[in-house]
Short mmCIF file of C-alpha atoms in Angstrom, two decimals:
data_model
loop_
_atom_site.label_atom_id
_atom_site.label_comp_id
_atom_site.label_asym_id
_atom_site.label_seq_id
_atom_site.Cartn_x
_atom_site.Cartn_y
_atom_site.Cartn_z
CA MET W 1 -15.91 73.85 10.05
CA SER W 2 -13.69 73.40 7.03
CA ARG W 3 -10.72 74.86 8.91
CA ARG W 4 -11.24 72.33 11.74
CA LEU W 5 -11.45 69.46 9.30
CA ALA W 6 -8.30 70.61 7.55
CA LYS W 7 -6.35 70.15 10.75
CA LEU W 8 -7.38 66.48 11.08
CA ASN W 9 -5.18 63.65 9.85
CA PRO W 10 -6.65 61.21 7.29
CA TYR W 11 -7.72 58.66 9.91
CA GLU W 12 -9.46 61.26 12.09
CA LEU W 13 -11.14 62.79 9.04
CA HIS W 14 -12.40 59.35 7.97
CA LYS W 15 -13.72 58.66 11.45
CA HIS W 16 -15.48 62.06 11.60
CA LEU W 17 -17.19 61.60 8.23
CA ILE W 18 -18.38 58.09 9.15
CA ASN W 19 -19.85 59.30 12.43
CA GLU W 20 -21.55 62.29 10.81
CA TYR W 21 -22.99 60.82 7.61
CA ILE W 22 -23.36 57.06 8.17
CA LEU W 23 -23.78 56.31 11.88
CA THR W 24 -26.73 58.65 12.34
CA LYS W 25 -29.36 55.99 13.07
CA PRO W 26 -29.56 53.15 15.61
CA GLY W 27 -28.20 49.90 14.18
CA ALA W 28 -26.22 51.65 11.47
CA THR W 29 -23.00 49.99 12.70
CA LYS W 30 -24.05 46.83 10.85
CA LEU W 31 -23.08 48.62 7.65
CA LEU W 32 -19.47 48.60 8.81
CA GLN W 33 -19.32 44.83 9.26
CA ARG W 34 -17.45 42.88 6.58
CA ASP W 35 -19.31 40.32 4.49
CA THR W 36 -18.08 36.91 5.69
CA SER W 37 -20.49 34.77 3.67
CA ARG W 38 -17.82 33.94 1.09
CA ASP W 39 -14.97 33.32 3.51
CA LYS W 40 -13.26 29.90 3.39
CA THR W 41 -11.12 28.16 5.95
CA ASP W 42 -8.40 25.61 5.19
CA ARG W 43 -10.88 22.84 5.98
CA ASP W 44 -13.31 24.21 3.38
CA VAL W 45 -10.55 24.39 0.79
CA LEU W 46 -9.54 20.78 1.50
CA ARG W 47 -13.13 19.57 1.21
CA GLU W 48 -13.53 21.35 -2.11
CA HIS W 49 -10.27 20.23 -3.75
CA HIS W 50 -9.54 16.92 -1.98
CA ARG W 51 -9.13 13.79 -4.10
CA PHE W 52 -9.22 10.19 -2.96
CA LEU W 53 -6.42 9.36 -5.40
CA TRP W 54 -4.05 11.78 -7.13
CA GLU W 55 -2.55 10.65 -10.44
CA ASP W 56 0.92 11.55 -11.70
CA GLY W 57 -0.49 13.64 -14.55
CA ASP W 58 -2.82 15.77 -12.40
CA THR W 59 -2.03 19.48 -12.63
CA VAL W 60 -1.52 21.53 -9.47
CA ASP W 61 -1.97 25.08 -10.75
CA SER W 62 -3.43 26.89 -7.73
CA TRP W 63 -2.64 27.27 -4.07
CA GLU W 64 -5.88 25.46 -3.17
CA LYS W 65 -4.79 22.37 -5.12
CA GLN W 66 -1.29 22.63 -3.65
CA LEU W 67 -2.80 22.56 -0.16
CA ALA W 68 -4.97 19.54 -1.02
CA LYS W 69 -2.02 17.69 -2.61
CA LYS W 70 0.21 18.41 0.40
CA TYR W 71 -2.45 17.01 2.73
CA TYR W 72 -2.85 13.94 0.48
CA ASP W 73 0.90 13.23 0.60
CA LYS W 74 0.75 13.01 4.40
CA LEU W 75 -1.93 10.29 4.38
CA PHE W 76 -1.11 6.57 4.76
CA ARG W 77 -2.69 4.75 1.83
CA GLU W 78 -2.43 1.07 2.82
CA TYR W 79 -5.61 0.46 4.80
CA CYS W 80 -8.84 2.48 4.87
CA ILE W 81 -11.20 3.65 7.59
CA ALA W 82 -14.85 2.91 6.74
CA ASP W 83 -18.11 4.47 7.91
CA LEU W 84 -20.68 1.65 7.90
CA SER W 85 -23.58 3.58 9.44
CA ARG W 86 -25.58 3.39 6.18
CA TYR W 87 -24.68 -0.16 5.16
CA ARG W 88 -28.35 -1.12 4.68
CA GLU W 89 -28.53 1.41 1.83
CA ASN W 90 -25.39 -0.09 0.29
CA LYS W 91 -23.51 3.16 1.00
CA VAL W 92 -20.11 2.92 2.64
CA ALA W 93 -17.81 5.93 3.11
CA MET W 94 -14.04 5.40 3.12
CA ARG W 95 -10.99 7.51 3.74
CA TRP W 96 -7.26 6.99 4.24
CA ARG W 97 -5.61 6.87 7.65
CA ILE W 98 -3.79 9.74 9.30
CA GLU W 99 -0.56 9.51 11.26
CA LYS W 100 -2.26 9.35 14.66
CA GLU W 101 -4.37 6.37 13.60
CA VAL W 102 -1.33 4.55 12.23
CA VAL W 103 0.52 5.01 15.54
CA LEU W 104 -2.48 3.64 17.48
CA GLY W 105 -2.94 0.76 15.02
CA LYS W 106 -6.43 1.87 13.96
CA GLY W 107 -7.43 0.18 10.73
CA GLN W 108 -4.80 -2.57 10.97
CA PHE W 109 -4.59 -3.98 14.51
CA ILE W 110 -7.88 -2.33 15.54
CA CYS W 111 -11.08 -2.70 13.51
CA GLY W 112 -11.25 -0.25 10.58
CA GLY W 113 -14.84 0.70 11.37
CA ARG W 114 -15.01 4.41 12.25
CA SER W 115 -16.73 3.85 15.61
CA CYS W 116 -15.47 0.32 16.39
CA GLU W 117 -12.56 -0.52 18.72
CA GLU W 118 -12.58 -4.33 18.40
CA ARG W 119 -9.14 -5.99 18.31
CA GLU W 120 -9.91 -9.71 18.08
CA ALA W 121 -10.64 -11.93 15.04
CA LEU W 122 -9.95 -9.22 12.46
CA ARG W 123 -10.32 -10.14 8.80
CA SER W 124 -8.85 -8.46 5.71
CA TRP W 125 -11.12 -7.52 2.80
CA GLU W 126 -10.38 -6.25 -0.69
CA VAL W 127 -13.10 -3.87 -1.84
CA ASN W 128 -13.71 -2.19 -5.19
CA PHE W 129 -14.59 1.26 -3.88
CA ALA W 130 -16.82 3.15 -6.36
CA TYR W 131 -17.19 6.85 -5.59
CA LEU W 132 -18.26 10.13 -7.20
CA GLU W 133 -15.60 12.85 -7.34
CA GLN W 134 -15.95 16.22 -9.07
CA GLY W 135 -18.90 14.94 -11.07
CA ALA W 136 -17.05 11.87 -12.39
CA LYS W 137 -17.46 8.23 -11.34
CA LYS W 138 -14.24 6.56 -10.26
CA ASN W 139 -13.13 3.19 -8.85
CA ALA W 140 -10.32 2.25 -6.49
CA LEU W 141 -9.25 -1.11 -5.06
CA VAL W 142 -8.76 -0.68 -1.30
CA LYS W 143 -8.11 -2.93 1.71
CA LEU W 144 -10.04 -3.03 4.98
CA ARG W 145 -9.41 -4.77 8.31
CA LEU W 146 -12.72 -5.39 10.06
CA CYS W 147 -14.09 -7.36 12.98
CA PRO W 148 -16.77 -10.05 12.37
CA SER W 149 -19.64 -7.64 13.12
CA CYS W 150 -18.36 -4.95 10.75
CA SER W 151 -17.53 -7.63 8.18
CA ASP W 152 -21.18 -8.68 8.15
CA LYS W 153 -22.19 -5.06 7.55
CA LEU W 154 -19.71 -4.73 4.70
CA ASN W 155 -21.02 -7.92 3.05
CA TYR W 156 -24.69 -7.11 3.68
CA HIS W 157 -25.52 -6.72 -0.04
CA SER W 158 -22.69 -8.59 -1.78
CA LYS W 159 -19.84 -10.83 -0.70
CA LYS W 160 -16.47 -9.12 -0.91
CA ARG W 161 -13.12 -10.81 -1.55
CA GLU W 162 -11.34 -11.85 1.63
CA ILE W 163 -7.56 -11.69 1.77
CA LYS W 164 -6.28 -14.78 3.58
CA ARG W 165 -2.71 -15.27 4.73
CA LEU W 166 -1.10 -18.68 4.96
CA LYS W 167 -0.35 -19.79 8.47
CA LYS W 168 3.25 -20.33 9.49
CA ARG W 169 2.87 -24.10 9.57
CA GLU W 170 1.27 -24.16 6.12
CA LYS W 171 4.09 -22.00 4.78
CA LYS W 172 6.70 -24.41 6.17
CA GLU W 173 4.90 -27.41 4.69
CA LYS W 174 4.68 -25.71 1.32
CA ILE W 175 8.37 -24.82 1.37
CA SER W 176 9.37 -28.35 2.47
CA ARG W 177 7.32 -29.92 -0.34
CA ARG W 178 8.96 -27.61 -2.85
CA ASP W 179 12.43 -28.46 -1.48
CA LYS W 180 11.68 -32.19 -1.71
CA VAL W 181 10.66 -31.83 -5.35
CA GLU W 182 13.87 -29.94 -6.12
CA GLU W 183 15.98 -32.55 -4.32
CA SER W 184 14.31 -35.39 -6.23
CA ASP W 185 15.00 -33.58 -9.52
CA ILE W 186 18.65 -33.14 -8.52
CA VAL W 187 18.98 -36.83 -7.54
CA GLU W 188 17.45 -37.95 -10.83
CA ALA W 189 19.79 -35.68 -12.77
CA GLY W 190 22.77 -37.02 -10.79
CA SER W 191 21.75 -40.63 -11.43
CA ILE W 192 21.41 -39.95 -15.15
CA VAL W 193 24.85 -38.34 -15.26
CA GLN W 194 26.39 -41.21 -13.28
CA SER W 195 24.82 -43.87 -15.52
CA SER W 196 26.01 -42.08 -18.65
CA THR W 197 29.56 -41.84 -17.26
CA GLU W 198 29.54 -45.53 -16.33
CA GLU W 199 28.46 -46.42 -19.85
CA ARG W 200 31.22 -44.29 -21.35
CA THR W 201 33.87 -45.83 -19.03
CA SER W 202 32.66 -49.37 -19.84
CA ASP W 203 32.83 -48.62 -23.57
CA ARG W 204 36.33 -47.23 -23.21
CA GLU W 205 37.44 -50.29 -21.19
CA THR W 206 36.19 -52.61 -23.89
CA GLU W 207 37.99 -50.57 -26.52
CA ASP W 208 41.21 -50.68 -24.48
CA SER W 209 40.93 -54.45 -24.08
CA ASP W 210 40.47 -54.85 -27.84
CA ASN W 211 43.48 -52.66 -28.52
CA GLN W 212 45.59 -54.68 -26.07
CA ALA W 213 44.54 -57.91 -27.82
CA GLU W 214 45.53 -56.52 -31.19
CA THR W 215 48.95 -55.46 -29.91
CA SER W 216 49.62 -58.93 -28.49
CA VAL W 217 48.85 -60.51 -31.84
CA HIS W 218 51.18 -58.22 -33.81
CA ASP W 219 53.89 -58.19 -31.08
CA ALA W 220 53.89 -54.34 -31.17
CA GLU W 221 54.63 -52.21 -28.11
CA LEU W 222 52.48 -49.11 -27.75
CA PRO W 223 52.81 -46.37 -25.14
CA SER W 224 50.41 -46.79 -22.25
CA SER W 225 47.70 -44.15 -22.16
CA SER W 226 46.30 -42.79 -18.93
CA ALA W 227 42.74 -43.67 -18.03
CA PRO W 228 40.22 -41.06 -19.15
CA ALA W 229 38.89 -38.90 -16.34
CA THR W 230 35.27 -39.51 -15.57
CA ASP W 231 32.84 -36.62 -15.31
CA SER W 232 31.87 -35.56 -11.88
CA CYS W 233 28.45 -36.75 -10.80
CA TRP W 234 28.03 -33.92 -8.32
CA THR W 235 25.89 -30.96 -9.27
CA LYS W 236 25.56 -27.60 -7.59
CA GLY W 237 22.63 -27.41 -5.21
CA PRO W 238 20.08 -24.61 -5.19
CA GLU W 239 21.41 -21.30 -3.97
CA VAL W 240 19.78 -19.86 -0.90
CA GLU W 241 18.69 -16.28 -1.50
CA GLU W 242 19.40 -13.90 1.29
CA LYS W 243 16.32 -11.97 2.40
CA THR W 244 16.43 -8.23 2.51
CA ARG W 245 15.55 -6.25 5.61
CA GLU W 246 12.22 -5.20 4.09
CA GLU W 247 11.23 -8.82 3.33
CA GLU W 248 12.09 -9.90 6.88
CA PHE W 249 10.05 -7.00 8.26
CA ASP W 250 7.06 -7.93 6.02
CA GLU W 251 7.22 -11.55 7.23
CA TYR W 252 7.36 -10.33 10.83
CA LEU W 253 4.22 -8.23 10.27
CA GLU W 254 2.45 -11.15 8.58
CA ASP W 255 3.18 -13.35 11.61
CA LEU W 256 1.68 -10.66 13.86
CA LEU W 257 -1.51 -10.56 11.77
CA LEU W 258 -2.09 -14.32 11.96
#
């Protein structure tokens, strides 16, 4: 027997010993199965190490945290998606949007409720999101775009702050009023400058006339002096600031959200 075993390679010897000494009873193959109770997938690692907000000073000292931070960097953190299924208990779950939702407009042009697809009469809300993370209580100020029905659910216990945008007509009226005030200030400044220059010219004319009278009395000829130049009454108007491409794009998006 020993001579036969000596001729076997390590794998065949291992297989022979397992079959002879371990797999001698029915159901003994379960002893060969690997324990998978402690196995973790990437999803489990993300759930364990995910953070709603990562700070600049947070340490990333393990591959699990590196995976969670890399996933966090791919999220779009402007608007949130909310789960309002337990709004009666004053419990609202929130998360950031993924790329697919941003492309579809979910959370901005479509209601930010997780199971809502309403597109009309959306309203923007600013919510102080209080959550429990790794045993510590934290707060974050987030924005939501919800339809009237989901807005009622969000404000079921307390009224949240609504973010309102000025309409295009109101913006124009506000800008025109501001321009009128600036023009009136410029006109007043110009009138003050003009009146002061007129006073100075009148004073100089009276002085010149007095000097001419004195010269006629003493029969003395003096060289004629040129008239003093008056100050210009024109002032530089307000400079028009050129808008950057980002500001024009933001205004375009605001007009779409009206």
